[in-house]
Coordinates of C-alpha atoms and ligand atoms in Angstrom, one line a residue:
Chain A
X1 CA 103.5 14.7 -124.9
X2 CA 102.0 17.8 -123.9
X3 CA 98.2 16.8 -124.1
X4 CA 99.3 14.1 -121.3
X5 CA 101.1 16.4 -118.9
X6 CA 98.4 18.7 -119.3
X7 CA 95.4 16.1 -118.6
X8 CA 98.2 14.9 -115.6
X9 CA 98.4 18.5 -113.9
X10 CA 94.4 19.2 -114.4
X11 CA 94.4 16.0 -113.2
X12 CA 95.8 17.1 -110.2
X13 CA 94.6 20.6 -109.5
X14 CA 90.8 19.0 -109.6
X15 CA 91.9 16.4 -107.3
X16 CA 93.7 19.2 -104.8
X17 CA 90.7 21.7 -105.3
X18 CA 88.4 18.4 -104.0
X19 CA 90.4 18.0 -101.0
X20 CA 90.8 21.5 -100.2
X21 CA 86.9 22.0 -100.6
X22 CA 86.6 18.7 -98.3
X23 CA 88.8 20.3 -95.9
X24 CA 86.8 23.6 -95.7
X25 CA 83.2 21.6 -95.7
X26 CA 84.7 19.7 -92.3
X27 CA 86.2 22.9 -91.1
X28 CA 83.4 25.0 -91.4
X29 CA 80.5 22.1 -90.2
X30 CA 82.4 21.9 -86.9
X31 CA 83.4 25.5 -86.6
X32 CA 79.0 25.8 -86.8
X33 CA 79.0 23.0 -84.3
X34 CA 80.1 25.5 -81.5
X35 CA 78.1 27.9 -82.5
X36 CA 74.5 28.2 -80.7
X37 CA 71.6 27.0 -81.3
X38 CA 72.9 23.5 -80.4
X39 CA 71.0 21.2 -82.0
X40 CA 70.5 18.6 -80.1
X41 CA 67.5 16.3 -81.0
X42 CA 69.1 16.4 -84.7
X43 CA 72.1 15.1 -82.7
X44 CA 70.4 12.0 -81.1
X45 CA 68.2 11.4 -84.3
X46 CA 71.2 11.3 -86.2
X47 CA 72.7 8.8 -83.7
X48 CA 69.7 6.5 -83.8
X49 CA 69.9 6.1 -87.7
X50 CA 73.6 5.7 -87.5
X51 CA 73.7 3.6 -84.0
X52 CA 71.4 2.2 -83.3
X53 CA 69.7 1.2 -86.9
X54 CA 73.3 -0.4 -87.5
X55 CA 73.5 -2.7 -84.3
X56 CA 71.7 -5.8 -86.2
X57 CA 74.0 -5.8 -88.8
X58 CA 76.4 -5.3 -87.2
X59 CA 75.9 -8.2 -84.5
X60 CA 75.5 -10.1 -87.3
X61 CA 78.6 -9.4 -89.0
X62 CA 80.6 -9.5 -86.0
X63 CA 79.3 -13.2 -84.9
X64 CA 80.2 -14.6 -88.2
X65 CA 83.5 -12.6 -88.4
X66 CA 84.1 -14.4 -84.6
X67 CA 83.3 -17.5 -85.9
X68 CA 85.6 -18.0 -88.6
X69 CA 88.2 -16.2 -86.9
X70 CA 88.0 -19.4 -84.2
X71 CA 87.8 -21.9 -86.8
X72 CA 90.9 -20.5 -88.8
X73 CA 92.8 -19.9 -85.7
X74 CA 92.0 -23.5 -84.1
X75 CA 93.3 -24.9 -87.4
X76 CA 96.4 -22.6 -87.5
X77 CA 97.0 -22.7 -84.0
X78 CA 96.7 -27.3 -83.7
X79 CA 99.9 -27.2 -85.6
X80 CA 101.6 -26.1 -83.2
X81 CA 99.9 -27.4 -80.1
X82 CA 98.7 -24.3 -79.0
X83 CA 94.7 -24.3 -79.5
X84 CA 94.5 -22.5 -75.7
X85 CA 95.9 -19.9 -77.4
X86 CA 92.4 -19.5 -79.8
X87 CA 90.9 -16.7 -77.3
X88 CA 93.8 -14.3 -77.1
X89 CA 93.9 -14.6 -81.1
X90 CA 90.4 -14.0 -81.7
X91 CA 90.2 -11.3 -79.3
X92 CA 93.5 -9.5 -80.6
X93 CA 93.0 -9.4 -84.4
X94 CA 89.1 -8.5 -83.5
X95 CA 89.9 -5.4 -81.3
X96 CA 93.1 -4.2 -82.7
X97 CA 92.2 -4.6 -86.9
X98 CA 88.5 -6.3 -87.1
X99 CA 86.0 -4.7 -85.1
X100 CA 86.8 -0.7 -86.3
X101 CA 87.3 -1.7 -90.1
X102 CA 84.4 -4.4 -90.4
X103 CA 82.0 -2.0 -88.5
X104 CA 83.1 0.9 -90.1
X105 CA 82.9 -0.9 -93.5
X106 CA 79.0 -2.0 -92.6
X107 CA 78.3 1.4 -91.4
X108 CA 79.9 2.8 -94.8
X109 CA 77.3 0.7 -96.5
X110 CA 74.3 0.8 -94.2
X111 CA 74.1 4.3 -93.3
X112 CA 76.8 6.2 -94.8
X113 CA 75.3 5.8 -98.1
X114 CA 71.5 6.5 -96.7
X115 CA 73.2 9.9 -95.5
X116 CA 74.6 10.8 -99.2
X117 CA 71.6 9.8 -100.7
X118 CA 69.1 12.1 -97.9
X119 CA 71.5 15.1 -98.6
X120 CA 71.8 14.2 -102.0
X121 CA 68.0 14.2 -102.7
X122 CA 67.5 17.4 -100.0
X123 CA 69.6 19.2 -102.4
X124 CA 68.1 18.2 -105.7
X125 CA 64.8 19.3 -104.5
X126 CA 66.1 22.3 -103.2
X127 CA 65.7 21.6 -99.4
X128 CA 68.9 22.7 -98.9
X129 CA 68.3 25.9 -100.8
X130 CA 64.9 26.0 -98.4
X131 CA 66.9 26.0 -95.3
X132 CA 69.0 29.0 -97.1
X133 CA 66.3 30.7 -97.2
X134 CA 65.2 30.4 -94.4
X135 CA 68.8 31.8 -92.9
X136 CA 69.5 28.3 -91.3
X137 CA 72.9 27.3 -92.2
X138 CA 73.0 23.6 -93.6
X139 CA 76.2 22.9 -92.3
X140 CA 75.5 23.5 -88.9
X141 CA 71.4 22.0 -89.2
X142 CA 72.7 19.0 -91.7
X143 CA 76.3 18.0 -91.6
X144 CA 77.3 18.9 -88.0
X145 CA 74.7 16.7 -86.4
X146 CA 76.0 13.5 -88.7
X147 CA 80.0 14.3 -87.7
X148 CA 79.1 13.9 -84.3
X149 CA 76.9 10.6 -84.5
X150 CA 79.3 9.3 -87.1
X151 CA 81.9 10.3 -84.0
X152 CA 79.6 8.9 -80.9
X153 CA 78.3 5.8 -82.9
X154 CA 81.0 3.7 -84.7
X155 CA 83.8 3.5 -81.3
X156 CA 80.0 2.7 -79.7
X157 CA 79.7 0.3 -82.6
X158 CA 82.6 -1.2 -82.8
X159 CA 82.9 -1.9 -79.1
X160 CA 80.0 -4.4 -79.7
X161 CA 81.3 -6.0 -82.5
X162 CA 84.2 -7.2 -80.7
X163 CA 82.4 -8.4 -78.2
X164 CA 80.0 -10.2 -80.2
X165 CA 83.5 -11.9 -82.3
X166 CA 84.5 -12.6 -78.7
X167 CA 81.6 -14.6 -78.0
X168 CA 81.5 -15.8 -81.3
X169 CA 84.7 -17.1 -81.1
X170 CA 83.9 -18.7 -78.1
X171 CA 80.8 -20.0 -79.6
X172 CA 82.6 -22.3 -82.1
X173 CA 85.7 -22.9 -80.5
X174 CA 85.0 -23.6 -77.7
X175 CA 80.9 -25.0 -77.2
X176 CA 82.3 -26.9 -81.1
X177 CA 85.4 -27.5 -81.1
X178 CA 86.6 -28.5 -77.4
X179 CA 88.9 -25.7 -76.3
X180 CA 88.6 -25.4 -72.8
X181 CA 86.8 -22.4 -72.0
X182 CA 89.1 -21.5 -68.8
X183 CA 91.9 -21.0 -71.3
X184 CA 90.2 -19.5 -74.0
X185 CA 88.6 -16.7 -71.3
X186 CA 92.7 -16.5 -69.6
X187 CA 94.7 -16.0 -72.8
X188 CA 92.2 -13.0 -73.7
X189 CA 92.6 -11.5 -70.2
X190 CA 97.0 -12.0 -70.3
X191 CA 97.5 -11.3 -73.7
X192 CA 95.2 -8.0 -74.2
X193 CA 96.6 -4.7 -73.3
X194 CA 95.8 -1.7 -73.0
X195 CA 97.1 0.2 -76.1
X196 CA 95.4 -2.6 -78.4
X197 CA 91.8 -1.5 -76.6
X198 CA 93.5 2.1 -77.1
X199 CA 94.6 1.4 -80.4
X200 CA 91.3 0.1 -81.3
X201 CA 89.1 3.1 -80.1
X202 CA 91.8 5.6 -81.9
X203 CA 90.9 3.7 -85.2
X204 CA 87.1 3.3 -85.0
X205 CA 86.7 7.0 -83.6
X206 CA 88.6 7.6 -86.4
X207 CA 86.7 6.1 -89.3
X208 CA 84.0 7.5 -87.9
X209 CA 84.8 10.9 -88.8
X210 CA 86.1 9.5 -92.2
X211 CA 82.4 7.9 -93.1
X212 CA 80.3 10.5 -92.0
X213 CA 82.6 13.0 -94.1
X214 CA 83.0 11.7 -96.9
X215 CA 79.4 10.7 -97.3
X216 CA 78.1 13.7 -96.0
X217 CA 80.7 15.8 -98.5
X218 CA 79.2 13.7 -101.4
X219 CA 75.7 14.1 -100.5
X220 CA 76.2 18.2 -100.4
X221 CA 77.7 18.4 -103.3
X222 CA 75.3 16.1 -105.3
X223 CA 74.9 16.7 -109.7
X224 CA 72.0 18.2 -110.0
X225 CA 70.2 15.0 -111.4
X226 CA 68.8 11.5 -110.3
X227 CA 72.1 10.1 -112.5
X228 CA 74.0 12.6 -109.9
X229 CA 72.6 11.1 -107.0
X230 CA 73.5 7.4 -108.1
X231 CA 77.2 8.5 -108.9
X232 CA 77.3 10.6 -105.6
X233 CA 76.1 7.5 -103.4
X234 CA 78.6 4.9 -105.3
X235 CA 81.4 7.9 -104.7
X236 CA 80.5 8.4 -101.4
X237 CA 80.9 4.2 -101.0
X238 CA 84.1 3.8 -102.4
X239 CA 85.8 6.5 -101.3
X240 CA 84.8 6.3 -97.5
X241 CA 85.7 2.6 -97.7
X242 CA 89.0 2.6 -99.3
X243 CA 90.1 5.6 -97.1
X244 CA 89.1 3.7 -94.1
X245 CA 91.5 0.4 -95.2
X246 CA 94.5 3.5 -96.3
X247 CA 94.5 5.0 -93.0
X248 CA 93.5 1.6 -91.3
X249 CA 97.5 1.0 -93.0
X250 CA 98.8 4.1 -91.8
X251 CA 97.0 3.9 -88.3
X252 CA 98.8 0.3 -87.7
X253 CA 101.9 1.3 -88.3
X254 CA 102.1 4.4 -86.4
X255 CA 100.2 2.6 -83.3
X256 CA 103.0 -1.0 -83.7
Chain B
X1 CA 63.4 48.0 -103.9
X2 CA 65.0 45.2 -105.6
X3 CA 67.0 46.0 -108.8
X4 CA 68.9 43.8 -110.9
X5 CA 71.6 45.5 -113.2
X6 CA 73.2 43.7 -116.0
X7 CA 72.6 40.5 -114.3
X8 CA 74.2 37.4 -116.7
X9 CA 74.7 33.9 -115.7
X10 CA 75.6 30.7 -117.8
X11 CA 74.5 27.6 -116.0
X12 CA 76.1 24.3 -117.3
X13 CA 78.1 26.3 -120.5
X14 CA 74.5 27.5 -121.8
X15 CA 74.1 31.1 -120.8
X16 CA 70.8 31.6 -119.2
X17 CA 70.9 35.6 -118.4
X18 CA 72.0 37.9 -120.1
X19 CA 71.8 40.7 -119.0
X20 CA 68.9 41.3 -117.1
X21 CA 68.2 44.7 -115.9
X22 CA 65.2 44.5 -114.0
X23 CA 63.6 46.8 -110.9
X24 CA 60.8 45.4 -108.9
X25 CA 59.1 48.3 -107.0
X26 CA 58.2 47.5 -103.4
X27 CA 54.8 47.2 -102.1
X28 CA 53.1 45.6 -105.6
X29 CA 53.2 42.2 -107.1
X30 CA 54.9 42.0 -110.2
X31 CA 54.5 39.0 -112.0
X32 CA 57.9 37.0 -114.2
X33 CA 56.6 35.5 -117.5
X34 CA 58.2 33.9 -120.0
X35 CA 58.7 30.5 -121.5
X36 CA 59.6 27.3 -119.9
X37 CA 63.5 27.2 -119.5
X38 CA 63.7 30.5 -120.1
X39 CA 65.6 31.4 -116.3
X40 CA 62.4 32.5 -114.7
X41 CA 63.2 30.6 -111.7
X42 CA 67.5 31.5 -111.6
X43 CA 66.3 35.1 -111.6
X44 CA 64.4 34.6 -108.5
X45 CA 67.3 32.7 -107.1
X46 CA 69.9 35.7 -107.6
X47 CA 67.2 37.9 -105.9
X48 CA 67.7 35.8 -102.8
X49 CA 71.4 35.5 -103.3
X50 CA 70.9 31.5 -103.5
X51 CA 72.8 31.8 -106.5
X52 CA 75.3 34.5 -107.8
X53 CA 75.5 36.6 -111.2
X54 CA 78.7 36.1 -113.4
X55 CA 78.2 39.8 -113.5
X56 CA 75.8 42.5 -112.7
X57 CA 74.6 43.6 -109.3
X58 CA 71.7 42.9 -107.2
X59 CA 70.3 45.5 -105.1
X60 CA 68.0 45.1 -102.4
X61 CA 67.2 48.0 -100.8
X62 CA 70.6 49.8 -101.5
X63 CA 72.7 46.9 -100.8
X64 CA 74.4 44.8 -103.4
X65 CA 73.9 41.9 -102.2
X66 CA 75.5 39.4 -105.2
X67 CA 79.3 39.6 -103.1
X68 CA 77.8 38.8 -100.0
X69 CA 78.6 36.0 -97.4
X70 CA 77.7 34.6 -94.2
X71 CA 76.1 37.0 -91.9
X72 CA 75.6 39.8 -94.1
X73 CA 73.5 37.3 -96.6
X74 CA 72.0 36.1 -93.9
X75 CA 70.7 39.5 -92.8
X76 CA 69.2 40.0 -96.1
X77 CA 67.8 37.0 -96.8
X78 CA 65.9 37.5 -93.2
X79 CA 63.7 39.7 -95.2
X80 CA 62.7 37.4 -97.3
X81 CA 60.5 33.9 -98.2
X82 CA 60.5 32.1 -100.9
X83 CA 58.0 29.5 -102.2
X84 CA 60.4 26.8 -104.7
X85 CA 58.8 25.8 -108.0
X86 CA 58.7 22.1 -106.4
X87 CA 58.0 23.2 -103.1
X88 CA 61.1 22.0 -101.1
X89 CA 59.7 21.3 -98.2
X90 CA 61.4 19.1 -95.8
X91 CA 60.9 15.7 -96.0
X92 CA 61.7 14.7 -92.6
X93 CA 59.4 16.8 -91.6
X94 CA 55.5 17.1 -91.4
X95 CA 53.3 19.6 -93.1
X96 CA 52.8 21.6 -89.4
X97 CA 56.8 20.8 -88.5
X98 CA 57.6 22.2 -92.3
X99 CA 54.7 25.3 -91.6
X100 CA 56.4 25.7 -87.8
X101 CA 60.2 25.5 -89.0
X102 CA 60.8 29.2 -90.0
X103 CA 58.9 30.4 -87.1
X104 CA 60.8 27.8 -84.6
X105 CA 64.8 28.2 -86.3
X106 CA 64.3 32.5 -87.0
X107 CA 62.0 33.8 -84.7
X108 CA 62.7 31.2 -81.9
X109 CA 58.8 31.5 -81.2
X110 CA 57.3 28.0 -79.0
X111 CA 54.6 25.9 -78.5
X112 CA 51.1 27.6 -78.8
X113 CA 51.8 30.7 -80.5
X114 CA 53.6 28.1 -83.1
X115 CA 50.2 26.1 -83.4
X116 CA 48.1 29.3 -83.3
X117 CA 49.6 30.5 -86.5
X118 CA 50.2 27.0 -88.5
X119 CA 46.7 26.3 -88.2
X120 CA 45.7 29.4 -89.5
X121 CA 47.8 29.6 -92.8
X122 CA 47.2 25.9 -93.5
X123 CA 43.6 26.5 -93.3
X124 CA 44.2 29.5 -95.6
X125 CA 45.4 27.3 -98.2
X126 CA 43.1 25.0 -97.8
X127 CA 45.3 22.5 -95.7
X128 CA 43.8 22.0 -92.5
X129 CA 43.8 18.9 -90.8
X130 CA 46.8 17.9 -93.0
X131 CA 49.4 18.7 -90.6
X132 CA 50.1 15.4 -89.4
X133 CA 51.4 14.0 -92.8
X134 CA 54.3 13.9 -94.3
X135 CA 55.3 15.7 -97.8
X136 CA 55.7 12.6 -99.5
X137 CA 52.0 11.6 -98.7
X138 CA 50.5 14.8 -100.5
X139 CA 49.7 15.2 -104.0
X140 CA 51.9 17.7 -105.6
X141 CA 49.6 20.6 -105.5
X142 CA 49.2 19.9 -101.9
X143 CA 52.6 19.9 -101.3
X144 CA 53.0 23.2 -103.3
X145 CA 50.1 24.8 -101.2
X146 CA 51.6 23.9 -97.7
X147 CA 55.4 25.4 -99.8
X148 CA 52.8 28.4 -99.7
X149 CA 51.7 28.4 -96.2
X150 CA 55.7 28.0 -95.2
X151 CA 56.2 30.8 -97.3
X152 CA 53.4 33.4 -95.6
X153 CA 53.8 32.3 -92.6
X154 CA 56.7 34.5 -91.7
X155 CA 55.2 37.5 -93.1
X156 CA 58.6 38.9 -94.4
X157 CA 58.7 42.4 -96.2
X158 CA 59.7 40.1 -99.5
X159 CA 58.0 37.0 -101.2
X160 CA 58.8 34.9 -104.1
X161 CA 56.2 32.9 -105.3
X162 CA 57.5 30.3 -108.2
X163 CA 54.9 29.0 -109.8
X164 CA 52.1 29.0 -107.0
X165 CA 49.4 27.7 -108.7
X166 CA 51.5 25.3 -111.7
X167 CA 49.5 21.9 -110.8
X168 CA 46.6 23.0 -109.3
X169 CA 42.8 22.8 -110.4
X170 CA 41.4 26.0 -111.3
X171 CA 39.5 26.0 -108.8
X172 CA 42.3 25.6 -106.4
X173 CA 44.4 28.3 -108.1
X174 CA 41.5 31.1 -107.8
X175 CA 41.5 30.4 -104.3
X176 CA 45.4 30.4 -104.2
X177 CA 45.5 33.3 -106.5
X178 CA 42.9 35.4 -104.2
X179 CA 44.7 34.2 -101.2
X180 CA 48.3 35.9 -102.5
X181 CA 46.6 38.9 -103.5
X182 CA 44.6 39.5 -100.5
X183 CA 48.2 38.7 -98.2
X184 CA 49.6 41.3 -100.1
X185 CA 47.3 43.8 -100.0
X186 CA 46.8 43.3 -96.5
X187 CA 49.9 43.6 -95.6
X188 CA 51.6 45.3 -98.1
X189 CA 54.8 42.8 -98.9
X190 CA 56.4 43.2 -102.2
X191 CA 55.8 40.1 -103.9
X192 CA 57.6 38.9 -107.1
X193 CA 55.2 35.8 -109.0
X194 CA 56.7 33.4 -111.9
X195 CA 53.7 32.1 -113.6
X196 CA 52.2 30.6 -116.4
X197 CA 48.7 31.0 -115.1
X198 CA 47.9 33.8 -118.6
X199 CA 45.3 35.8 -118.5
X200 CA 44.5 35.5 -115.0
X201 CA 47.6 37.2 -113.7
X202 CA 46.9 40.1 -116.0
X203 CA 43.7 40.7 -113.7
X204 CA 45.6 40.5 -110.2
X205 CA 49.5 41.9 -111.1
X206 CA 50.8 45.4 -110.4
X207 CA 53.4 44.9 -113.0
X208 CA 54.4 42.1 -115.4
X209 CA 57.5 41.2 -116.3
X210 CA 58.7 39.2 -119.6
X211 CA 62.0 37.2 -120.1
X212 CA 63.0 36.4 -122.9
X213 CA 66.0 35.7 -124.1
X214 CA 68.2 36.1 -121.1
X215 CA 66.7 39.5 -120.9
X216 CA 63.8 41.6 -119.6
X217 CA 61.7 42.3 -123.0
X218 CA 59.1 43.8 -121.4
X219 CA 57.9 45.3 -118.2
X220 CA 55.0 47.5 -117.9
X221 CA 51.1 47.5 -115.8
X222 CA 48.8 44.5 -116.8
X223 CA 46.8 47.3 -119.3
X224 CA 49.8 48.6 -120.8
X225 CA 51.8 45.2 -121.2
X226 CA 48.7 43.8 -123.4
X227 CA 48.9 46.2 -125.7
X228 CA 51.9 45.4 -126.9
X229 CA 53.2 45.6 -130.5
X230 CA 55.8 43.0 -130.0
X231 CA 54.7 39.9 -132.2
X232 CA 56.7 37.5 -130.3
X233 CA 55.1 38.7 -126.8
X234 CA 51.4 39.2 -128.2
X235 CA 51.5 35.6 -129.9
X236 CA 52.8 34.6 -126.0
X237 CA 50.1 36.2 -124.1
X238 CA 47.0 35.5 -126.5
X239 CA 47.8 31.8 -127.0
X240 CA 45.3 31.9 -123.0
X241 CA 43.3 33.9 -125.1
X242 CA 42.9 31.5 -128.0
X243 CA 41.6 28.8 -125.8
X244 CA 38.8 30.5 -124.4
X245 CA 37.8 31.5 -128.1
X246 CA 37.4 28.0 -128.9
X247 CA 35.0 27.2 -125.9
X248 CA 33.0 29.5 -127.3
X249 CA 33.1 28.5 -130.9
X250 CA 30.9 25.5 -131.0
X251 CA 27.8 27.1 -130.8
X252 CA 28.3 29.5 -133.7
Ligands
ATP1 N1 71.5 24.3 -110.5 C1 71.2 24.4 -112.2 N2 72.9 24.1 -112.9 C2 72.4 24.0 -114.2 N3 71.9 24.8 -115.0 C3 70.7 25.0 -114.6 C4 70.1 25.2 -112.9 N4 69.6 25.8 -112.9 C5 69.0 25.7 -114.0 N5 69.5 25.7 -114.9 C6 69.4 25.7 -116.3 O1 69.1 27.3 -116.5 C7 68.0 27.3 -117.5 C8 66.5 27.7 -117.1 O2 66.1 27.2 -115.9 P1 65.2 27.9 -115.1 O3 64.4 26.6 -114.3 O4 65.3 29.0 -114.2 O5 64.2 27.7 -116.2 P2 62.3 28.2 -115.9 O6 62.3 29.8 -116.7 O7 62.1 28.3 -114.1 O8 61.4 27.6 -116.1 P3 60.4 26.6 -116.2 O9 58.7 27.5 -116.7 O10 60.3 25.1 -116.9 O11 60.2 26.3 -114.3 C9 67.5 25.9 -117.7 O12 68.0 25.0 -118.9 C10 68.3 25.0 -116.8 O13 68.5 23.6 -117.7
MG2 MG1 60.9 27.5 -113.2

């Protein structure tokens, strides 16, 4: 009984400690962002890596998500004789939910894990120590640009995801299943409101922060071994994905 | 002057430093020797504030640095350069950019001035024309030399060298020793070197210190050091000599 309580206590302490460390990590990185020198080149490089290089996989998943949504939506809506609403069904699920969540999960898998591995290797091979000895703050030079790139890059990717997804829905719904093109687009125009778009943007910005925050944090505190690097990458992907889904539920319930 | 007083450090549940007392004289070349895994690299990291002692003090010119943080620690580090055992070159930058990094980041130098200094250093370490390569494209020894160029390019007051010649062929090792000694004599920086190059280091160092069992077992000028009566130290430093004896013996 005591040992169980002890274990629970220790677990809680560890959790609180870890959360505190994560918070200090992100707050100091953001604080360093506003101190010169401003790392514009680094930010652009990271934006290229997180954003541009993720476009292909985002477009691909978006197209298939939109297509399958149209298939499923058509099947359901036909039962009520309202195939004309297909556009709105696809667009609303995309913009409100699937765009932000799936794009963020794809970025986690593609760019997030790579970020953790990159920073983890820099930790293990003492490159982060080398930055320290050259009196260059690693949070400013390495972490802050990645946070900014996540904050900017993920919303942009989500925008691409939404548009491609809606066109994917068009492809299947209109071209394949014969829904009227006019009613597809009209139902989108009449049902999507600013608050849907706004909610989607809010979600994608916060997901962008979650991905880059969790993945850089896990890399930065990688244990000094090859095994540690593997663990860090796995933990980063799992934690980031879980947080995205939990935070998504929370935001949705607040925004509704 | 760097001074360590009673420095202890436990890493991974295993006591590495158990009360190191060590004074590094200014403007001299001090070499630290000791068995592999004895804590030599850990010791260097304490001098530059990369690791904090569990107990004890680290003094750099009258300032106790082991409790410093933030800007104060940065100011101390600006007086140092360090060559890491694994070179610690930045993977994402070319060799040229690696060597230019401290000039650009710390001295805020730009353009041709940087290029001149970098090319000069690369040539001195035998890497002329290799500036455009990435660290991954270099051999281990070449990486080491690029790291050396990065440490030397700043000409700081204190330079820490962690095994500058390990992994180099004997000729290259000699030329790197000559380079370090030459620069040290010329610019008079304080040099601390970790090395396994026995007996060569006795010919080039001003002082030799041996780390054993988490303490400094002996620190002395090379001649005096070699005259030690301590059997363990004698054994450790005589291994290099034994090898050269064997080379002589086949004719006998
Ligand atoms: N960051 C660290 N975390 C945990 N243990 C460490 C860390 N750094 C070093 N150690 C341990 O401290 C001990 C001393 O390591 P150190 O690298 O200083 O040895 P060394 O004398 O430099 O050896 P070598 O000649 O092989 O380079 C080793 O047992 C090592 O496992
Ligand atoms: Mg070492």
